[in-house]
CSV table of C-alpha atoms in Angstrom, one decimal:
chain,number,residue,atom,x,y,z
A,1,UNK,CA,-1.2,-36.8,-15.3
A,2,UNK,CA,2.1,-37.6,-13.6
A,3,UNK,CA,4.9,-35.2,-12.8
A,4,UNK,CA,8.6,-35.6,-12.8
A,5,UNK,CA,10.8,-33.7,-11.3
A,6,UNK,CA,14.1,-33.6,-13.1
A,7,UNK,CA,16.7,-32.8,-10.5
A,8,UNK,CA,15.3,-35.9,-8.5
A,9,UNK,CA,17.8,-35.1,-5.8
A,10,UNK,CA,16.1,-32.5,-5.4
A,11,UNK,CA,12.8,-33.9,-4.5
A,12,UNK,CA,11.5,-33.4,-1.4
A,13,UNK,CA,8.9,-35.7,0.2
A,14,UNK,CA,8.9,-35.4,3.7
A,15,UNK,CA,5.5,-34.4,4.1
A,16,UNK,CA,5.8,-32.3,8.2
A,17,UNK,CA,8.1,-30.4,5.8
A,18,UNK,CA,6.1,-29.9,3.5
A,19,UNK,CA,3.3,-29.0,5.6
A,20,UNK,CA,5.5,-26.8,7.4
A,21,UNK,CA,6.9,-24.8,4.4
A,22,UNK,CA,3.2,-24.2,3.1
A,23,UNK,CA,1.6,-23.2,6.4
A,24,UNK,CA,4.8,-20.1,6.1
A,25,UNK,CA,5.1,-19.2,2.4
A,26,UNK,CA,3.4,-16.3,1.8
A,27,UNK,CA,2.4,-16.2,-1.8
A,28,UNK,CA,0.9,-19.0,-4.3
A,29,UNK,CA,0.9,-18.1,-7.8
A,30,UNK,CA,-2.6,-19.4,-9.6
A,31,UNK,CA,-1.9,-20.3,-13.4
A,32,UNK,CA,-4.8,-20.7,-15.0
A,33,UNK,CA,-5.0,-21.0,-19.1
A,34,UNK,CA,-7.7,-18.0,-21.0
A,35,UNK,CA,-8.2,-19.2,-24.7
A,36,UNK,CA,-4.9,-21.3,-24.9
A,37,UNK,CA,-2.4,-18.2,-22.9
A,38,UNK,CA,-1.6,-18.5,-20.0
A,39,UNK,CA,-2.6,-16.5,-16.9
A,40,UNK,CA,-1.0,-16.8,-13.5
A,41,UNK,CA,-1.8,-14.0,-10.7
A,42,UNK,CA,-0.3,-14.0,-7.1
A,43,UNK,CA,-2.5,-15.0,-4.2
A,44,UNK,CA,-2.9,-15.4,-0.4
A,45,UNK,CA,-3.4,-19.0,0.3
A,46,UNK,CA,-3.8,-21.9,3.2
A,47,UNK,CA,-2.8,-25.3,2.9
A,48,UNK,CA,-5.1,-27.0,4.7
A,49,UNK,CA,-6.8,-31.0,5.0
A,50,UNK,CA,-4.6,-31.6,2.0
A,51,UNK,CA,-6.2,-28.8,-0.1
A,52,UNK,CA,-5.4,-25.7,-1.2
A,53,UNK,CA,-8.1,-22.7,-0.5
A,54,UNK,CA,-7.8,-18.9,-1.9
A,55,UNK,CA,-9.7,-16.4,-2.1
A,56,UNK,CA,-11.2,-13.7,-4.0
A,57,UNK,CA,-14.1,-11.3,-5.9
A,58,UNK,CA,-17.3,-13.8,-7.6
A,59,UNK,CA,-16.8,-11.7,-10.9
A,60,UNK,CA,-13.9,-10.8,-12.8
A,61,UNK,CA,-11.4,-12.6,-15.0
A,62,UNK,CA,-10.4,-15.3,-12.6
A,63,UNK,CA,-14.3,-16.6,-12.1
A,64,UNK,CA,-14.6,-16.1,-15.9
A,65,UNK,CA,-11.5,-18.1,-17.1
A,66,UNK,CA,-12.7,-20.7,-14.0
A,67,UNK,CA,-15.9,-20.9,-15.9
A,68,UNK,CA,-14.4,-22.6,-18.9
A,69,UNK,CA,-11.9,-24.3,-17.5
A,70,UNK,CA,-11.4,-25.2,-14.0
A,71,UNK,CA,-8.0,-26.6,-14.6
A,72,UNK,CA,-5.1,-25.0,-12.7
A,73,UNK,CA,-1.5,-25.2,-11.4
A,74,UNK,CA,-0.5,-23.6,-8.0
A,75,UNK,CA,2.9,-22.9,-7.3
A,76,UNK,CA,4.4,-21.6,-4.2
A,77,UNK,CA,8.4,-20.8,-3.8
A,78,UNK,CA,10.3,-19.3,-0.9
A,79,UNK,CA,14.2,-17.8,-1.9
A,80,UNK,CA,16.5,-18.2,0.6
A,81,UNK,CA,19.2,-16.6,-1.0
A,82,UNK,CA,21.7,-17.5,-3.8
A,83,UNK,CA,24.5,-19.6,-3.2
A,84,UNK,CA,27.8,-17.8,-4.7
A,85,UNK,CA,30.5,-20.2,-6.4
A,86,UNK,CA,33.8,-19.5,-7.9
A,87,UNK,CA,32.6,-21.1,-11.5
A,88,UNK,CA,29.9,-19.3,-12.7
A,89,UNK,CA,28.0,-21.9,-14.1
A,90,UNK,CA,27.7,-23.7,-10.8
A,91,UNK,CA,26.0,-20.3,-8.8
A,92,UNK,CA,23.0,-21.7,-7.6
A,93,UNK,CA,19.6,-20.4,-5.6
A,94,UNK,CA,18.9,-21.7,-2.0
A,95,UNK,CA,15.0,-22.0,-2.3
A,96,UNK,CA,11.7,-24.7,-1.6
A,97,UNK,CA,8.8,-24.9,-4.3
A,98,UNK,CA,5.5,-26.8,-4.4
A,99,UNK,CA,4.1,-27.0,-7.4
A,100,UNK,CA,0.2,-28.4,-7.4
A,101,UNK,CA,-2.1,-29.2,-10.2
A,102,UNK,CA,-5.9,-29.9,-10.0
A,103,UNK,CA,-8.9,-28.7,-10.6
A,104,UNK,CA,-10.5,-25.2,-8.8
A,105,UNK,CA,-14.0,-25.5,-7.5
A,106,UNK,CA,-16.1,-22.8,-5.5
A,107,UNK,CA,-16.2,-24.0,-1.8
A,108,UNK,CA,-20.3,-24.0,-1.0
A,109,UNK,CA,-20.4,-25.5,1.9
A,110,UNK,CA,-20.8,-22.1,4.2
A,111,UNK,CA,-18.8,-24.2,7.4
A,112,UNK,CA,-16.0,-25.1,4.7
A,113,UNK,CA,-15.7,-21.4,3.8
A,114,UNK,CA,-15.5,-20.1,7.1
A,115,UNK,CA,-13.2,-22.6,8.2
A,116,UNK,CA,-10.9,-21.6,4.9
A,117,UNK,CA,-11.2,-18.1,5.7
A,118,UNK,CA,-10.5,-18.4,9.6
A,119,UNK,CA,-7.2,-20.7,8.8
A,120,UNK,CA,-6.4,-17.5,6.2
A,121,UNK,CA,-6.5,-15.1,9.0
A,122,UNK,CA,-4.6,-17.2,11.2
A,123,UNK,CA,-2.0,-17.4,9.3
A,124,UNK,CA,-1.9,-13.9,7.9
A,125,UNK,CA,-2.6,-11.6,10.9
A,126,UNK,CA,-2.4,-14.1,13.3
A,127,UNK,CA,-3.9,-13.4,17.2
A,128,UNK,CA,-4.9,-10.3,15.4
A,129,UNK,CA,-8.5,-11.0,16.2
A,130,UNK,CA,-10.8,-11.6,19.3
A,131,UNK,CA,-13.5,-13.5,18.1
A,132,UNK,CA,-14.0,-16.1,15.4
A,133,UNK,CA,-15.0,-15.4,11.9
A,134,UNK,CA,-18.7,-15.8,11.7
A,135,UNK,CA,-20.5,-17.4,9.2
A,136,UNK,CA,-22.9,-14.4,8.7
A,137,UNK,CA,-19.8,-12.3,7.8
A,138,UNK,CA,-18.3,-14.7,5.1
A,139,UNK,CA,-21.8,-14.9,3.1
A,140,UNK,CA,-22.3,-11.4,3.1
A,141,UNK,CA,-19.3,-10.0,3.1
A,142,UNK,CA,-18.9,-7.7,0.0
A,143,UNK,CA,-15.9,-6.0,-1.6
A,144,UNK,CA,-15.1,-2.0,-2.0
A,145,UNK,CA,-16.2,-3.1,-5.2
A,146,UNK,CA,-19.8,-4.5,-4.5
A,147,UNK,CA,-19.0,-7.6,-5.2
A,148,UNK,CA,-19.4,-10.8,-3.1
A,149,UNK,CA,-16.3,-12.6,-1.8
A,150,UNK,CA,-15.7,-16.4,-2.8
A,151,UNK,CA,-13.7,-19.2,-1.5
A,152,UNK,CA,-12.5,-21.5,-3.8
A,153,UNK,CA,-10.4,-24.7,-3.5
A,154,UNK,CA,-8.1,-26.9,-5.4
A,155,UNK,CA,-7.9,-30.3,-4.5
A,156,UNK,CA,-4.4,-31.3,-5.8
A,157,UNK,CA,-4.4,-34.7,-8.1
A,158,UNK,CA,-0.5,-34.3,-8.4
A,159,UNK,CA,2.0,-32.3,-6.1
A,160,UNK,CA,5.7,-32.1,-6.4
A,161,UNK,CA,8.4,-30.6,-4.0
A,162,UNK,CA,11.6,-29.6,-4.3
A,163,UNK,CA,14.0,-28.1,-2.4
A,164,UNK,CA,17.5,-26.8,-3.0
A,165,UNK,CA,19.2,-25.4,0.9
A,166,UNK,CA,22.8,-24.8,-0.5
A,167,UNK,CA,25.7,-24.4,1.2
A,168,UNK,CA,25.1,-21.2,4.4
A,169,UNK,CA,29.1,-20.4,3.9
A,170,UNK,CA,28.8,-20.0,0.6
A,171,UNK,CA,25.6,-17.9,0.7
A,172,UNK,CA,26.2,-14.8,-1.2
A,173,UNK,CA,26.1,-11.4,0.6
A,174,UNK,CA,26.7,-8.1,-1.0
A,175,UNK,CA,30.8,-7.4,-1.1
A,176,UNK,CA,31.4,-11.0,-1.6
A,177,UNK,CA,33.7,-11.4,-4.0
A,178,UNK,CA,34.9,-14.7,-5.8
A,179,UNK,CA,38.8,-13.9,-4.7
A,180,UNK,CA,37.3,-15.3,-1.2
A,181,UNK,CA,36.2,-18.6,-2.4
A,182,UNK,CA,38.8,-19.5,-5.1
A,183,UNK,CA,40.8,-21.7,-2.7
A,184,UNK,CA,37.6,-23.4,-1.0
């Protein structure tokens, strides 16, 4: 499958920036498809040896849908605010988006897991921790729930960027009003 990215000046391909934007966005959205509709839930995620890892319960609707149909789309976007223009029709967001499609696989490799799980708290509550995550704790660990945590991983077979940074004096900011740009 190849993607195409419309706005092709908007195409980003540098991959440290890349890299750099994934290793600090926050949330990936998971869209998955259940008996032909679509599902897509929000997720922690790392970005890491050129594969995506997330996390979650080894039961539920997610494993199920996975069952049947391990095909998926990962998206991640940052806002960085929406850039304010005296013709309406030319208001515009400031934002960078990945968008990844592949197929989602349970990591079983224990040492894979970990090391998935150790980038994820890195990341997320980073220097928060003494020690390293141990093995021991990431197979046993269970939920509130009682069920077993599992790592899974999508291993993109096409990824897009894009990026859009506008113009920083024209970034909108409440108050703004469009009497301030008309002469720009």
């Amino acid at each position: 499958m190849e993607t195409q990215i419309r706005m092709v000046n908007r195409t980003c391909t540098d991959e440290r920036q890349i890299n750099k934007f994934l290793r600090g966005a926050q949330t990936a959205f998971l869209g998955l498809v259940d008996n032909n509709m679509p599902y897509v839930i929000p997720l922690n995620f790392v970005f890491k040896d050129g594969n995506f890892y997330i996390h979650g319960a080894n039961e539920g609707r997610k494993i199920n849908i996975l069952n049947n149909n391990a095909n998926a789309c990962l998206t991640i976007c940052e806002i960085y605010g929406t850039i304010a223009d005296p013709i309406p029709a030319n208001t515009d967001t400031a934002y960078m988006s990945v968008i990844a499609n592949g197929k989602i696989e349970i990591v079983t490799d224990l040492n894979e897991a970990t090391a998935a799980m150790q980038e994820m708290l890195d990341k997320y509550v980073p220097n928060y921790y003494k020690v390293p995550l141990s093995k021991t704790h990431v197979d046993k660990y269970q939920s509130s729930l009682g069920s077993k945590t599992v790592v899974l991983k999508l291993q993109p077979i096409t990824m897009t960027a894009k990026e859009h940074k506008g113009d920083e004096q024209m970034k909108y900011y409440a108050g703004r009003k469009v009497t301030q740009d008309i002469n720009r």
